Short mmCIF file of C-alpha atoms and ligand atoms in Angstrom, two decimals:
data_model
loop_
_atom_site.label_atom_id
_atom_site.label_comp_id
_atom_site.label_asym_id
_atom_site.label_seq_id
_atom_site.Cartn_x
_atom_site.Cartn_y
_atom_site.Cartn_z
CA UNK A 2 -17.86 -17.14 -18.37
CA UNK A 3 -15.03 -18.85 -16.81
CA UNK A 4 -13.23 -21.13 -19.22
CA UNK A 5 -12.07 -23.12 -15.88
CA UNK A 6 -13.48 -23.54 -12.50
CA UNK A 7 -10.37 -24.35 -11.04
CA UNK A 8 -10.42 -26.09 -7.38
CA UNK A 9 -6.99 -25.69 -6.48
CA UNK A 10 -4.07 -23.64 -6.57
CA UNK A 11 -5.16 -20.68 -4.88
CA UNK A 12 -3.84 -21.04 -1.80
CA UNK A 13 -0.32 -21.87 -4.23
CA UNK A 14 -0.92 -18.45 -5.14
CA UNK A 15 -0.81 -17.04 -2.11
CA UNK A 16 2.40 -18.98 -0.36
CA UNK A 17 3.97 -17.32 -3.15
CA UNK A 18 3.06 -13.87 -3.09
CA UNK A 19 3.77 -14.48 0.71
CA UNK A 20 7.37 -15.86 0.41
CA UNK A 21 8.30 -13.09 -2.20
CA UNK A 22 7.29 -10.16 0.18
CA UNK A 23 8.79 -11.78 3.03
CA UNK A 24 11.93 -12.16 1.22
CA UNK A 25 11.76 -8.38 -0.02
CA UNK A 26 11.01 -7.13 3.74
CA UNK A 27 13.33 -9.78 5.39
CA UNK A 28 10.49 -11.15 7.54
CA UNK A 29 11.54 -12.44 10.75
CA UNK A 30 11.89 -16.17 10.72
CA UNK A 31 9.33 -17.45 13.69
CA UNK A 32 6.78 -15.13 11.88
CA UNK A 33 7.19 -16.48 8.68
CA UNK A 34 6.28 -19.99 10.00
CA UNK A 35 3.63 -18.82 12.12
CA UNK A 36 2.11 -17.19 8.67
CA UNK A 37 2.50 -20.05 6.30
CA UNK A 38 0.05 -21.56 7.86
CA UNK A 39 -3.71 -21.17 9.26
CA UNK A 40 -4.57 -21.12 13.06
CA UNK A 41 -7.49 -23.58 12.46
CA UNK A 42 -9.86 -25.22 10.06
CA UNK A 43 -13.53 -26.10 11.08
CA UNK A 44 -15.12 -28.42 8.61
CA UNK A 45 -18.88 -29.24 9.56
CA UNK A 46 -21.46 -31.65 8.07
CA UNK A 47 -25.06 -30.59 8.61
CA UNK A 48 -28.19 -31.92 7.93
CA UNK A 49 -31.08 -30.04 6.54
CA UNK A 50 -34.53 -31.14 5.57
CA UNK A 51 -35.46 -30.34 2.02
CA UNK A 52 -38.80 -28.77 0.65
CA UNK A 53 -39.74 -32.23 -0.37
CA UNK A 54 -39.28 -33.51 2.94
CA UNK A 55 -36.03 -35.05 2.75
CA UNK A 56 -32.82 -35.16 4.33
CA UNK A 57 -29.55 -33.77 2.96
CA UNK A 58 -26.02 -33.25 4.47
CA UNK A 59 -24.01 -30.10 3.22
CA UNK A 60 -20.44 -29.42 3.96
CA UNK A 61 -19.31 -26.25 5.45
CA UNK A 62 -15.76 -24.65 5.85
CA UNK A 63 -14.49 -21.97 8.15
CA UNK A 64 -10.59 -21.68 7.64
CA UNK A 65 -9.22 -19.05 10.70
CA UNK A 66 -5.72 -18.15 9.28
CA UNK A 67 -4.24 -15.71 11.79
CA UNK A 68 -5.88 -13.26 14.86
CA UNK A 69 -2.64 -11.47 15.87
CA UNK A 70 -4.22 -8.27 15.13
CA UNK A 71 -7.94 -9.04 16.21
CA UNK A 72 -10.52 -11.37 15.86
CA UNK A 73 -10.90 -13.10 12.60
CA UNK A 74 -12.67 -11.17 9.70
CA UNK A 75 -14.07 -12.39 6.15
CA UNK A 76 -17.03 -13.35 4.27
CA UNK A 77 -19.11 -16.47 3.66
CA UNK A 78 -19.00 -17.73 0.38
CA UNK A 79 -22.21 -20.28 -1.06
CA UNK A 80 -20.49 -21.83 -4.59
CA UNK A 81 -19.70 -25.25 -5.85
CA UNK A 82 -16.20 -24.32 -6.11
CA UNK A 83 -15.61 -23.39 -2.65
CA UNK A 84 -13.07 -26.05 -0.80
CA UNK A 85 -10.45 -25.86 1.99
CA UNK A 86 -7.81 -24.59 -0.30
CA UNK A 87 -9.68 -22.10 -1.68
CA UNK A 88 -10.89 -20.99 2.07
CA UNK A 89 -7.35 -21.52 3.43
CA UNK A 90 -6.32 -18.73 0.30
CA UNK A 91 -9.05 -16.69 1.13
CA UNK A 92 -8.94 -16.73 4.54
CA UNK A 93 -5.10 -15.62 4.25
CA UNK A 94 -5.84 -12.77 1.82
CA UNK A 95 -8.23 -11.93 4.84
CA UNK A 96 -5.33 -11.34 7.54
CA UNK A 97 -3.24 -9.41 4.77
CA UNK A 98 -6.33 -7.21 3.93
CA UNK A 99 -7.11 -6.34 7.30
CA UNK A 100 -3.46 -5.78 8.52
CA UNK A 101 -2.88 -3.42 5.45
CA UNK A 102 -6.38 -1.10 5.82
CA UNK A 103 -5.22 -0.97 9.54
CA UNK A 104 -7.83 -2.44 10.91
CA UNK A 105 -8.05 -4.87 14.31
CA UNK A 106 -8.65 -7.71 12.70
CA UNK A 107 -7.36 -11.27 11.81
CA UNK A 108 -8.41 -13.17 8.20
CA UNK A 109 -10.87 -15.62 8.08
CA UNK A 110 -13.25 -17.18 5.26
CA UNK A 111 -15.51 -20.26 4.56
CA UNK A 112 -19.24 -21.36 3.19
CA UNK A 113 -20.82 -23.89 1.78
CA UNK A 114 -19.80 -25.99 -1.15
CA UNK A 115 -23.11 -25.74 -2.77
CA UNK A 116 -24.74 -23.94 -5.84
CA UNK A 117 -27.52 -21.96 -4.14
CA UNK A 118 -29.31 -21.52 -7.57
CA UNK A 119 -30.65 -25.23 -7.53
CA UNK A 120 -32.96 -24.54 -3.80
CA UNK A 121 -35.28 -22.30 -2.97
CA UNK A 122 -35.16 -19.31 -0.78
CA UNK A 123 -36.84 -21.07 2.33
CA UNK A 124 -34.11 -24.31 1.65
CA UNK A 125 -31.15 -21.44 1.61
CA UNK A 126 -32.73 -19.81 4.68
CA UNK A 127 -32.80 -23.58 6.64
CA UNK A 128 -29.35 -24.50 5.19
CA UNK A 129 -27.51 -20.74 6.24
CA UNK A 130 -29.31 -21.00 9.81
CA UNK A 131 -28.41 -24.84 10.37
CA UNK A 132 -24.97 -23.85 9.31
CA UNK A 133 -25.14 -20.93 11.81
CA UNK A 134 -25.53 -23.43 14.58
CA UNK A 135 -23.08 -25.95 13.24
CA UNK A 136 -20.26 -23.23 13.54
CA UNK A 137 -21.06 -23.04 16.90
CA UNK A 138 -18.98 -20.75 19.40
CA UNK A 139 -16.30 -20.82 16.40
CA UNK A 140 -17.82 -17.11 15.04
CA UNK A 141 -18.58 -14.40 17.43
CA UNK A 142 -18.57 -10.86 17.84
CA UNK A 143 -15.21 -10.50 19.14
CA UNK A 144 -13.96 -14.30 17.90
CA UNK A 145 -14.88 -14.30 14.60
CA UNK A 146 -17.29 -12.21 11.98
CA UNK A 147 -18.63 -13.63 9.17
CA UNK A 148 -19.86 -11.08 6.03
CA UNK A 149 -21.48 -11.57 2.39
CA UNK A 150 -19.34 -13.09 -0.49
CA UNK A 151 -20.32 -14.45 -4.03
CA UNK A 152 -23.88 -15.80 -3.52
CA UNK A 153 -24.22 -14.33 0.01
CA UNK A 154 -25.65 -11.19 0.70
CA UNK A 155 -27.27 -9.27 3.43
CA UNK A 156 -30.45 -11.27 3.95
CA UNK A 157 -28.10 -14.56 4.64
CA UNK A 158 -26.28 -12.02 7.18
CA UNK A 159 -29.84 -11.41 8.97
CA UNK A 160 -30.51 -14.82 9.51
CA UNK A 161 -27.21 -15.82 10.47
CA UNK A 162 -27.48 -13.05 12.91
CA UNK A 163 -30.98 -13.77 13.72
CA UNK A 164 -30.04 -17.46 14.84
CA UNK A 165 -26.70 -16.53 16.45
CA UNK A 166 -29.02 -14.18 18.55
CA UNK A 167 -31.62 -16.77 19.21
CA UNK A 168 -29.47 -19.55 20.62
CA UNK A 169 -27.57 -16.88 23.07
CA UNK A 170 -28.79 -15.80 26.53
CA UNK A 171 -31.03 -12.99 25.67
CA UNK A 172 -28.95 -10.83 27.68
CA UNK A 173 -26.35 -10.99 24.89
CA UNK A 174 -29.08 -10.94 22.28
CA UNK A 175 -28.41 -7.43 20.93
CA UNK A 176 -24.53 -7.10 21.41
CA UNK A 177 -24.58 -10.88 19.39
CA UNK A 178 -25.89 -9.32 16.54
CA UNK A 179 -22.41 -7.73 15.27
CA UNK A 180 -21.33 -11.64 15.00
CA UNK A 181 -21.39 -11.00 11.34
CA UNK A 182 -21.49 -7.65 8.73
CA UNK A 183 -23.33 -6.99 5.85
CA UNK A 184 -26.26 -7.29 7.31
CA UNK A 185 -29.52 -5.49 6.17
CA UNK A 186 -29.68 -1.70 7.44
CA UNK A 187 -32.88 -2.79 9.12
CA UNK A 188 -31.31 -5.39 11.42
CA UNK A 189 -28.05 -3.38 12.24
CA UNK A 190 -26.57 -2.74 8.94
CA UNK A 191 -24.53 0.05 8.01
CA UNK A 192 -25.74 2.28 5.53
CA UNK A 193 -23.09 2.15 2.20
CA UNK A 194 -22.00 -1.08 3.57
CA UNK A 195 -23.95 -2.53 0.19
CA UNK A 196 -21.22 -0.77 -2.04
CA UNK A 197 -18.45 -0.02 -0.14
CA UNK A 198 -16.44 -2.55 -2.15
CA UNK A 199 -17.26 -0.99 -5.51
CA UNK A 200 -16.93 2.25 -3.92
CA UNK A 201 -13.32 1.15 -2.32
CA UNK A 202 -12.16 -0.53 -6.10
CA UNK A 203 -13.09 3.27 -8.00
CA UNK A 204 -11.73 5.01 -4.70
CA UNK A 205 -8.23 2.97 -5.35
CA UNK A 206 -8.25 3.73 -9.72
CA UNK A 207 -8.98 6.99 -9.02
CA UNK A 208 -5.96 7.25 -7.02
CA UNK A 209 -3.51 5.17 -9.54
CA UNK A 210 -5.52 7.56 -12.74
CA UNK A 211 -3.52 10.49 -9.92
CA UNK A 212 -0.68 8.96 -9.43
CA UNK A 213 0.05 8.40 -13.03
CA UNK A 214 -2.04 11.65 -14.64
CA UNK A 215 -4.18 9.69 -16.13
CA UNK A 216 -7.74 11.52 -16.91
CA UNK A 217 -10.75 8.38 -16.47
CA UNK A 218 -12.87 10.66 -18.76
CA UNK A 219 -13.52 8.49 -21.51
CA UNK A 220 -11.82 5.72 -20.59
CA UNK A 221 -13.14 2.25 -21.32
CA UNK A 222 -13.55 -0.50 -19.04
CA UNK A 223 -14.74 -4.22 -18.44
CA UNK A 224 -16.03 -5.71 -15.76
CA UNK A 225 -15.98 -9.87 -15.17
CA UNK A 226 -18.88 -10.56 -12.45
CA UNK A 227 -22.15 -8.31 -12.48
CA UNK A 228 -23.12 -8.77 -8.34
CA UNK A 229 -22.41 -6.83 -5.59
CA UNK A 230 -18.47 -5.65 -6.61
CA UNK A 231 -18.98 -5.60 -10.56
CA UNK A 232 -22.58 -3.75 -10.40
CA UNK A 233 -21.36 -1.09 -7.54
CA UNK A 234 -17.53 -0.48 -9.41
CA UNK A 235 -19.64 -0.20 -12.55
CA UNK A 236 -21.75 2.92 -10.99
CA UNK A 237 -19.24 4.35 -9.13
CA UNK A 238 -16.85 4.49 -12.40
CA UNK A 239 -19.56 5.54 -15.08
CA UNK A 240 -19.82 8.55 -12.26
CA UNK A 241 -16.03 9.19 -13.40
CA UNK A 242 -16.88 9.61 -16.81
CA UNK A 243 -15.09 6.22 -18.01
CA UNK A 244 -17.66 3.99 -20.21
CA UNK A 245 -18.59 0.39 -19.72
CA UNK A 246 -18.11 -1.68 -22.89
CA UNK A 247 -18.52 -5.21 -21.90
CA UNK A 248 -19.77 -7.56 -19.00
CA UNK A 249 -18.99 -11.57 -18.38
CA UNK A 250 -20.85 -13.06 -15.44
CA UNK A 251 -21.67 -16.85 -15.18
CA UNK A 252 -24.46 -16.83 -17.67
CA UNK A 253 -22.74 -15.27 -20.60
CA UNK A 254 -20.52 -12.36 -21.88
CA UNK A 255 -22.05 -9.28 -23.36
CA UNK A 256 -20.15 -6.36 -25.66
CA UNK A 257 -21.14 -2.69 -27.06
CA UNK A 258 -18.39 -1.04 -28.02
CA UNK A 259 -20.68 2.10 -27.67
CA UNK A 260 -21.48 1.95 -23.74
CA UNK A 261 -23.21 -0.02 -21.47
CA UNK A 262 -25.47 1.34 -18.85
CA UNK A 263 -25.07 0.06 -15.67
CA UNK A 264 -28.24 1.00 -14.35
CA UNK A 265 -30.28 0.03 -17.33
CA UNK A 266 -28.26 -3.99 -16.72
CA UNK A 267 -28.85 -3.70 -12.98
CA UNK A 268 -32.44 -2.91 -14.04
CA UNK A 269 -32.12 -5.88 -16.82
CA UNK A 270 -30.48 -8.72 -14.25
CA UNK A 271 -33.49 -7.98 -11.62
CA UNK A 272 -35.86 -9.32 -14.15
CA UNK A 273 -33.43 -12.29 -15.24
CA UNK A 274 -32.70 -13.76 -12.20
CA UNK A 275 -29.26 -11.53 -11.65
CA UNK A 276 -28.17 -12.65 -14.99
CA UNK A 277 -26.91 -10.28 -17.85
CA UNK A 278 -27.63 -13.33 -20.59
CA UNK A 279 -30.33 -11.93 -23.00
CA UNK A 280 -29.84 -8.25 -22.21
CA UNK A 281 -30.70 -6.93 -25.92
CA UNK A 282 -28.77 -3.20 -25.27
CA UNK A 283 -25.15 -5.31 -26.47
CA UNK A 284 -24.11 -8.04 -28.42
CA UNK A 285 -23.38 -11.38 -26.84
CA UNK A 286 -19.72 -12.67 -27.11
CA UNK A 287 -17.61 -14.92 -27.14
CA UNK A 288 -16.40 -15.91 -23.04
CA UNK A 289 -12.86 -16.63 -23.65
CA UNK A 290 -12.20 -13.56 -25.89
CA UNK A 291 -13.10 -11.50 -23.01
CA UNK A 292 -10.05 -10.43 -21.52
CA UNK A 293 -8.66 -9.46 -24.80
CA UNK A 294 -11.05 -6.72 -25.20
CA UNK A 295 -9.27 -3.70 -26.54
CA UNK A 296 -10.17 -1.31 -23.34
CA UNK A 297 -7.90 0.11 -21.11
CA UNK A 298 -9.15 -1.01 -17.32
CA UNK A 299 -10.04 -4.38 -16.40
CA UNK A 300 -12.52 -5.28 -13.35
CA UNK A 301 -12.41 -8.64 -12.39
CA UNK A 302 -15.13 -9.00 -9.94
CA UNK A 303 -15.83 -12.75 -9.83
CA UNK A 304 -13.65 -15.74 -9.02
CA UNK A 305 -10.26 -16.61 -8.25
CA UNK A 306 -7.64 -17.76 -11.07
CA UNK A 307 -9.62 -15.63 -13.89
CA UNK A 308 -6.62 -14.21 -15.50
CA UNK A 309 -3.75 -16.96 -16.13
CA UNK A 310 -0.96 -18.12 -18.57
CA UNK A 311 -3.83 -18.71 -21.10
CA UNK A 312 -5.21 -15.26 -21.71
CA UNK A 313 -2.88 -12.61 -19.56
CA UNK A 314 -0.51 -12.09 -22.97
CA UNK A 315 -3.45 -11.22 -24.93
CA UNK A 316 -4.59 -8.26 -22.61
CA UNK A 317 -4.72 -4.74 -23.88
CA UNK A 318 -5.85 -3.08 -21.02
CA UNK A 319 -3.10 -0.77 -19.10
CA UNK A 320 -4.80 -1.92 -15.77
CA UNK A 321 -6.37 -4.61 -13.94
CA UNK A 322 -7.93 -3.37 -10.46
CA UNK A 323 -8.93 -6.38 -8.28
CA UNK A 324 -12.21 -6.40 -7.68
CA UNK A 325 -12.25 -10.14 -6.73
CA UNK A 326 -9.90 -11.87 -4.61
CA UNK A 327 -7.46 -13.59 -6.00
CA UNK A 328 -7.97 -13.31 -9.71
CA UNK A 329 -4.84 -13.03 -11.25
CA UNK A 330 -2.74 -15.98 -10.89
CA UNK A 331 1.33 -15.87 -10.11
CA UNK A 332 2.09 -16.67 -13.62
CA UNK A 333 -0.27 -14.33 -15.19
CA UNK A 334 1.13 -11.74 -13.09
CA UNK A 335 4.36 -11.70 -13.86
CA UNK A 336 3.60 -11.91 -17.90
CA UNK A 337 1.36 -9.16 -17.20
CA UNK A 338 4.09 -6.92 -15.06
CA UNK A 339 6.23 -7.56 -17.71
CA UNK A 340 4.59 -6.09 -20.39
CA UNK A 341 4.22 -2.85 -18.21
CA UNK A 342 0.28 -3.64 -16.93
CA UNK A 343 -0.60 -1.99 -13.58
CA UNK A 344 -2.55 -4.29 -11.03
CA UNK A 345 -4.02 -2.84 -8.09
CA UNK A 346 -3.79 -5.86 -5.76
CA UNK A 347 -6.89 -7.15 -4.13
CA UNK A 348 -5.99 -7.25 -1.02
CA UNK A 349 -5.83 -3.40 -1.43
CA UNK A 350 -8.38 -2.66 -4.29
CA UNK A 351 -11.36 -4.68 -2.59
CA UNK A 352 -10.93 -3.57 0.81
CA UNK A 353 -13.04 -1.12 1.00
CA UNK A 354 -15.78 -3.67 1.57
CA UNK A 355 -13.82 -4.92 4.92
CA UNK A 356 -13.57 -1.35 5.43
CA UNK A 357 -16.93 -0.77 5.65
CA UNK A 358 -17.37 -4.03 7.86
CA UNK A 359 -15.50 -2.42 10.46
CA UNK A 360 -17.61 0.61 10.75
CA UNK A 361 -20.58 -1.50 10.74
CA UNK A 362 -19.30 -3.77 13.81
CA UNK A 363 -18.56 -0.14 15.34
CA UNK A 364 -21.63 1.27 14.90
CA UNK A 365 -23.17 -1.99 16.42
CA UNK A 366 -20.98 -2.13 19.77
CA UNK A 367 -21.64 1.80 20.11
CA UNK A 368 -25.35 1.04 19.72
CA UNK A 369 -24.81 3.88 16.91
CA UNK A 370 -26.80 4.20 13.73
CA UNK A 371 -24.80 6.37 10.97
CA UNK A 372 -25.89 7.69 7.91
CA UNK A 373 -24.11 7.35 4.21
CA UNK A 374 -22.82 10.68 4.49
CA UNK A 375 -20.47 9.91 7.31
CA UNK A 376 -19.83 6.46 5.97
CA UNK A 377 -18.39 6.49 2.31
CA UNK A 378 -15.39 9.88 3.43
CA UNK A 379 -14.63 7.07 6.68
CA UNK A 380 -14.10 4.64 3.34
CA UNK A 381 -12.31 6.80 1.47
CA UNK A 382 -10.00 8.14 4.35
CA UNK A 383 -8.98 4.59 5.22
CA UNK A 384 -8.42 3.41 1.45
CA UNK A 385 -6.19 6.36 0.42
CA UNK A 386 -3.79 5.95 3.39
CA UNK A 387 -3.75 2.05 2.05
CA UNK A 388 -2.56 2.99 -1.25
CA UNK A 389 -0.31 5.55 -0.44
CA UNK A 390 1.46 2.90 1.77
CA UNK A 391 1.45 0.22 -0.41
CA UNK A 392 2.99 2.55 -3.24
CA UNK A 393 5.75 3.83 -0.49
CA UNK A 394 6.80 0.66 0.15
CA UNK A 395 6.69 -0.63 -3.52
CA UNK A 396 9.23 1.70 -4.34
CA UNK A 397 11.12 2.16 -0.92
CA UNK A 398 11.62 -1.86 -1.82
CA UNK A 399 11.61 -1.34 -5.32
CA UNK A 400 8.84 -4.14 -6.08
CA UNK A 401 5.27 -4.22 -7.81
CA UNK A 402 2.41 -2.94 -5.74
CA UNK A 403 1.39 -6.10 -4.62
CA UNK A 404 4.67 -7.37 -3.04
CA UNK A 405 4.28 -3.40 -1.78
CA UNK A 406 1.12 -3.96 0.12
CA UNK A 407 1.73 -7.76 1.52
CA UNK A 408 5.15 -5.20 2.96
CA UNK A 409 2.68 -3.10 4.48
CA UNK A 410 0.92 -5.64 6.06
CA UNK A 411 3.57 -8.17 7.32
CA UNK A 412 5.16 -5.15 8.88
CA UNK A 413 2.04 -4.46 10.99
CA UNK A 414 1.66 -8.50 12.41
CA UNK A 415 5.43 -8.83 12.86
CA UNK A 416 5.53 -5.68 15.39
CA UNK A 417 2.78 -7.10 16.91
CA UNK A 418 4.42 -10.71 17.49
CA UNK A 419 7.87 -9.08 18.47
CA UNK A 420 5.86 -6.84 21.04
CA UNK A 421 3.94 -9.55 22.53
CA UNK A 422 5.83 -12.70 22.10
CA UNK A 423 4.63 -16.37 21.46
CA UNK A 424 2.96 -17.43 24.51
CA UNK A 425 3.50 -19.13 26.82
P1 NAD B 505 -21.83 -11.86 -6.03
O1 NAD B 505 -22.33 -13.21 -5.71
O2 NAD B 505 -22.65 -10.68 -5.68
O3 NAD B 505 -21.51 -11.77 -7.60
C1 NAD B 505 -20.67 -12.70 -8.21
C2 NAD B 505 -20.70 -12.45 -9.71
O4 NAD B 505 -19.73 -13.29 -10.32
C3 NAD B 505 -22.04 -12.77 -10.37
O5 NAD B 505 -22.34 -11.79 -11.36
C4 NAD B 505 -21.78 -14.12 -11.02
O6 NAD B 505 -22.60 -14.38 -12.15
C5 NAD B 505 -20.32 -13.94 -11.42
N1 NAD B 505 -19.69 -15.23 -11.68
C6 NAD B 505 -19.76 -16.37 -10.95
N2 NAD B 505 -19.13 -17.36 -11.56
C7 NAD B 505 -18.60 -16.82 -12.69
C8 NAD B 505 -17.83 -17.35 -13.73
N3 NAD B 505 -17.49 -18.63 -13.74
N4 NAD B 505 -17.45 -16.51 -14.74
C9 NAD B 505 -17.83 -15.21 -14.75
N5 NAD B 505 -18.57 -14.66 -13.78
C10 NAD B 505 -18.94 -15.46 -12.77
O7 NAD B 505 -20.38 -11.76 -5.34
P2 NAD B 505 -19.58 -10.45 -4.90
O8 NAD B 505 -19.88 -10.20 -3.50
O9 NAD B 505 -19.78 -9.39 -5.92
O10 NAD B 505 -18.08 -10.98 -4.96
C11 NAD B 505 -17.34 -10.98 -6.17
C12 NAD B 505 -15.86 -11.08 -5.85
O11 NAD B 505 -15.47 -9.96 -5.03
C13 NAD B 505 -15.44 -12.32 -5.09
O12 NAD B 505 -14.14 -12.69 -5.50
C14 NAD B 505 -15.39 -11.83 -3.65
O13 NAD B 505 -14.54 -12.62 -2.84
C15 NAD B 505 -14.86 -10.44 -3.85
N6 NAD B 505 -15.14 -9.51 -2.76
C16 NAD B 505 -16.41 -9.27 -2.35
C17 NAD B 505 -16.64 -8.36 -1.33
C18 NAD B 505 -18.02 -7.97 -0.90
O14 NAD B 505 -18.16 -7.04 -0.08
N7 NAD B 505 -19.08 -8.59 -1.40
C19 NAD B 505 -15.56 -7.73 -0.69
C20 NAD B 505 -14.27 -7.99 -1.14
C21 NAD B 505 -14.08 -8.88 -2.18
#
């Protein structure tokens, strides 16, 4: 567990990753400005009528940070954490992500400030579909497209599509549906779109184990968040031979230094509400000693601002790979560059979920369905040329991976500007 929740200072994080790439690259000027900030913030207050028949008002958040490249992209996040700054950081990690996996896409993120455990499903349903309809003409299909986050998954995608749909002309019913990813593969979901970010984060260690002749047989890893990233990055790098030793999600922090199945603690959090608390298969320990687990990768799939000035000197790991956005904060960075730690950044390590967004919108527009087989090499295809750039440009510019990859992707909006200008 998280030793701090911390509400701001993400969005910190990012102006400063920002400013030191654009200093590296030599961004132009009028680009730099038009970066450093968003394009627009929609804050809503809805009302929603509780199981027990009352009234409550819940406050939503959709920060738009840039569209140069396409219409906005990012997920919907449901967590009591979740403020503008943290959507203004996320959404900007959005436009970066996109630019760098090449896609035609802006950044965008939001949710609701809320902690979904506390109502029940038909309360989330009401809440997610009166939210829908508070956003309004804001999200669309080629304006803006939502996708899961922490606490979202692909049944909020089906009703958000579901009462997008239903409050368009029905002639647009169908085509409306691609207003957000994720979605079940029932309802216009792409097959391997449930763990194309796991899949992406294993696609992008494999490639650094490569790169530095590493073998992942063996190897032992951690893993901070047991959903949709930490489960799927779990399977995918068990598959590699590497062995889970210990798990931290919000109900507690578990250890074996003999292995831990990831099936078997999938299997476990179905029965326990999603939590790994009580799993009997590994010991529980203690949260803030969790980073300093002798192991030599590190998956932090949770929350922003995990790994900070407090714990990054006591890491033994040789890498982190970003699982979650944002999780290693500037200071903790540059303690943990300094001591020789490689960090796949996340705006290249989890894109493989935005990735497999993309192929889901284009299977909708195309009226396409596509099977798993096509889906996961169209993944991997797109993440390898990612890393490959970033590490070009890391050492064409002779910086750390993550200035390498913000080169990448600055590069890609600031042709676009000088082609097209600043209207009018
Ligand atoms: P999720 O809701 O499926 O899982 C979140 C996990 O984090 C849960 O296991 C939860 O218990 C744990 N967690 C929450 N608070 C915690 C705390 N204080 N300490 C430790 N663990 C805590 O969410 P997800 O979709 O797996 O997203 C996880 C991260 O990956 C987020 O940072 C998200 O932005 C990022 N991400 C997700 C996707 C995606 O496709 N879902 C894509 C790219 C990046």
């Amino acid at each position: 567990m998280e030793t701090k929740t911390k509400k701001t200072g993400m969005y910190e994080n990012v102006q400063v990753q920002f400013n030191k790439a654009a200093d590296v690259m030599k961004l132009d000027e009028g680009v730099r400005k038009i970066l450093s900030s968003t394009n627009s913030e929609i804050v809503v207050h809805f009302p929603v009528k509780m199981d027990n028949g009352k009234t409550e008002v819940f406050t939503g958040f959709r920060v738009q940070h840039n569209n140069a490249l396409g219409p906005y992209k990012g997920g919907l996040r449901y967590h009591p954490t979740l403020d503008i700054d943290a959507a203004r950081a996320l959404a900007t990690w959005m436009t970066w992500k996109t630019a760098l996996a090449g896609l035609p896409y802006g950044g965008g993120k939001g949710g609701i400030e809320i902690d979904p455990s506390k109502y029940s499903l038909a309360e989330l349903e009401r809440i997610t579909r009166r939210f829908t309809f508070a956003l309004g003409e804001n999200i669309g299909p080629d304006i803006d497209i939502p996708a899961p986050d922490v606490n979202t998954n692909a049944q909020t995608m089906a009703w958000i599509a579901d009462t997008f749909a239903s409050t368009k002309p029905p002639s647009t019913r169908f085509t409306s549906m691609s207003v957000v990813t994720g979605k079940p593969v029932g309802s216009g979901g792409l097959e391997g779109r449930d763990r194309a970010t796991g899949f992406g984060v294993v696609a992008t260690i494999k490639s650094w184990a490569a790169a530095k002749g590493i073998e992942l047989k063996n190897k032992k890893y951690i893993v901070q968040g047991f959903g949709n990233v930490g489960y799927w990055a779990s399977h995918f790098l068990k598959e590699s031979g590497a062995e889970l030793i210990a798990v931290q999600d919000a109900s507690g922090t578990i250890y074996n230094d003999k292995g831990i199945d990831p099936e078997d603690l999938f299997q476990y959090c179905l029965t326990n509400k999603g939590n790994i608390a009580g799993y009997k298969k590994a010991d529980a320990f203690h949260a803030s000693e969790f980073f300093a687990i002798p192991c030599d990768i590190i998956i932090p799939a949770a929350l922003g601002n995990q790994i900070t000035e407090g714990n990054a000197s006591r890491i033994k790991a040789v890498l982190i790979a970003e699982g979650a956005n944002g999780p290693t904060d500037t200071i903790a960075e540059e303690i943990l560059l300094s001591k020789g730690i490689d960090i796949i950044p996340d705006i290249l390590c989890n894109s493989g979920g935005v990735i497999g967004s993309y192929f889901e919108w284009l299977q909708n527009r195309r009226a396409e369905i596509w099977k798993i087989e096509k889906v996961l090499p169209l993944i991997q295809e797109k993440i390898d040329t990612a890393f490959n750039e970033t590490v070009a440009a890391a050492k064409k510019h002779k910086t750390d991976w993550r200035t390498g990859a913000y080169v990448v992707a600055l590069e890609r909006i600031e042709r676009t500007y000088k082609e097209r200008g600043v209207f009018p």
